[in-house]
């Protein structure tokens, strides 16, 4: 999958690790940044916003999940799947009970036990 497709599916947000997985080098990522195709998310290190994608109300939940290394859950997940309006304020994400994540402002983390 092209990095642009991933960013589009995630409402304009893409993690640096996803750019690398898509085959881009750090140098290529820097070139995209210098050209203006990618913008750094100042408040979320390791995240980028794609210029070609318009931010939506669901950009925030994707931003929060990618920044914390978690998955979108609860009402935030329902909004991503079109079951309700995107929540305002807190974004809910879920991680394994032993996960160590960076908790950014505006993120409510839920922990669940995961099988080995």
XYZ file of C-alpha atoms in Angstrom:
116
model
C 0.000 0.000 0.000
C 1.265 3.465 -0.814
C 1.877 5.826 2.095
C -0.664 8.262 0.644
C -3.385 5.584 0.812
C -2.541 4.859 4.451
C -2.680 8.553 5.312
C -5.999 8.942 3.507
C -7.514 5.972 5.386
C -6.325 7.521 8.663
C -7.863 10.920 7.893
C -4.580 12.545 6.930
C -2.372 11.234 9.739
C 0.535 8.810 9.300
C 3.197 7.612 11.721
C 6.889 7.692 10.852
C 7.018 3.911 11.361
C 4.306 3.541 8.695
C 6.313 5.624 6.225
C 9.317 3.354 6.820
C 7.112 0.242 6.431
C 5.870 1.686 3.120
C 9.469 1.689 1.883
C 10.449 5.325 2.438
C 13.842 6.168 3.893
C 14.415 8.979 6.379
C 15.925 10.980 3.504
C 12.834 10.505 1.354
C 10.615 11.515 4.280
C 12.706 14.675 4.730
C 12.298 15.435 1.014
C 8.520 15.092 1.297
C 8.611 17.443 4.298
C 10.746 20.040 2.483
C 8.402 19.903 -0.547
C 5.414 20.409 1.725
C 3.816 17.021 1.056
C 4.159 16.115 4.741
C 3.802 18.357 7.778
C 5.152 17.493 11.208
C 2.617 17.156 14.007
C 4.353 19.458 16.470
C 2.442 18.181 19.492
C 2.856 14.495 18.536
C 6.470 13.453 17.784
C 6.760 10.749 15.130
C 3.525 11.719 13.407
C 2.989 13.482 10.110
C 0.002 14.983 8.340
C -0.346 14.560 4.595
C -0.936 17.839 2.785
C -3.193 16.195 0.206
C -5.633 15.015 2.906
C -8.136 17.370 4.453
C -8.436 17.107 8.224
C -11.773 15.712 9.397
C -13.379 15.301 12.828
C -11.791 11.826 12.856
C -8.260 13.151 12.401
C -8.004 13.610 16.181
C -8.775 9.984 17.097
C -6.283 8.713 14.512
C -3.724 11.206 15.755
C -4.202 10.046 19.361
C -4.066 6.333 18.578
C -0.970 6.564 16.410
C 0.810 8.796 18.918
C 0.208 6.365 21.761
C 0.759 3.118 19.851
C -2.754 1.990 20.714
C -5.945 1.160 18.858
C -8.964 3.431 18.660
C -11.739 2.129 20.892
C -15.083 2.853 22.507
C -17.062 5.815 21.124
C -14.042 6.941 19.111
C -14.014 3.592 17.270
C -17.767 3.758 16.721
C -17.278 7.143 15.043
C -14.492 5.799 12.808
C -16.885 3.090 11.607
C -19.708 5.569 11.028
C -21.993 4.538 13.898
C -22.059 7.921 15.612
C -20.699 11.438 15.431
C -17.016 11.884 16.339
C -16.584 12.634 20.029
C -15.387 16.033 21.132
C -12.722 16.203 23.780
C -11.382 12.867 24.959
C -10.301 10.185 22.466
C -10.504 6.598 23.734
C -7.788 4.065 22.901
C -7.078 0.541 24.150
C -3.754 -1.182 24.833
C -2.610 -4.427 26.429
C -2.397 -4.337 30.215
C 1.413 -4.548 30.112
C 1.927 -1.976 27.384
C 4.035 1.051 28.080
C 2.750 3.965 26.081
C 3.140 7.704 25.997
C -0.082 9.251 27.148
C -0.722 12.485 25.321
C -3.256 15.115 26.349
C -6.794 14.301 25.276
C -6.299 10.524 25.299
C -8.188 8.169 27.630
C -6.316 4.862 27.798
C -8.128 1.593 28.509
C -6.074 -1.485 29.363
C -7.108 -5.063 28.707
C -5.305 -8.349 29.451
C -3.972 -9.947 26.289
C -3.261 -13.624 25.707
C 0.405 -14.648 25.481
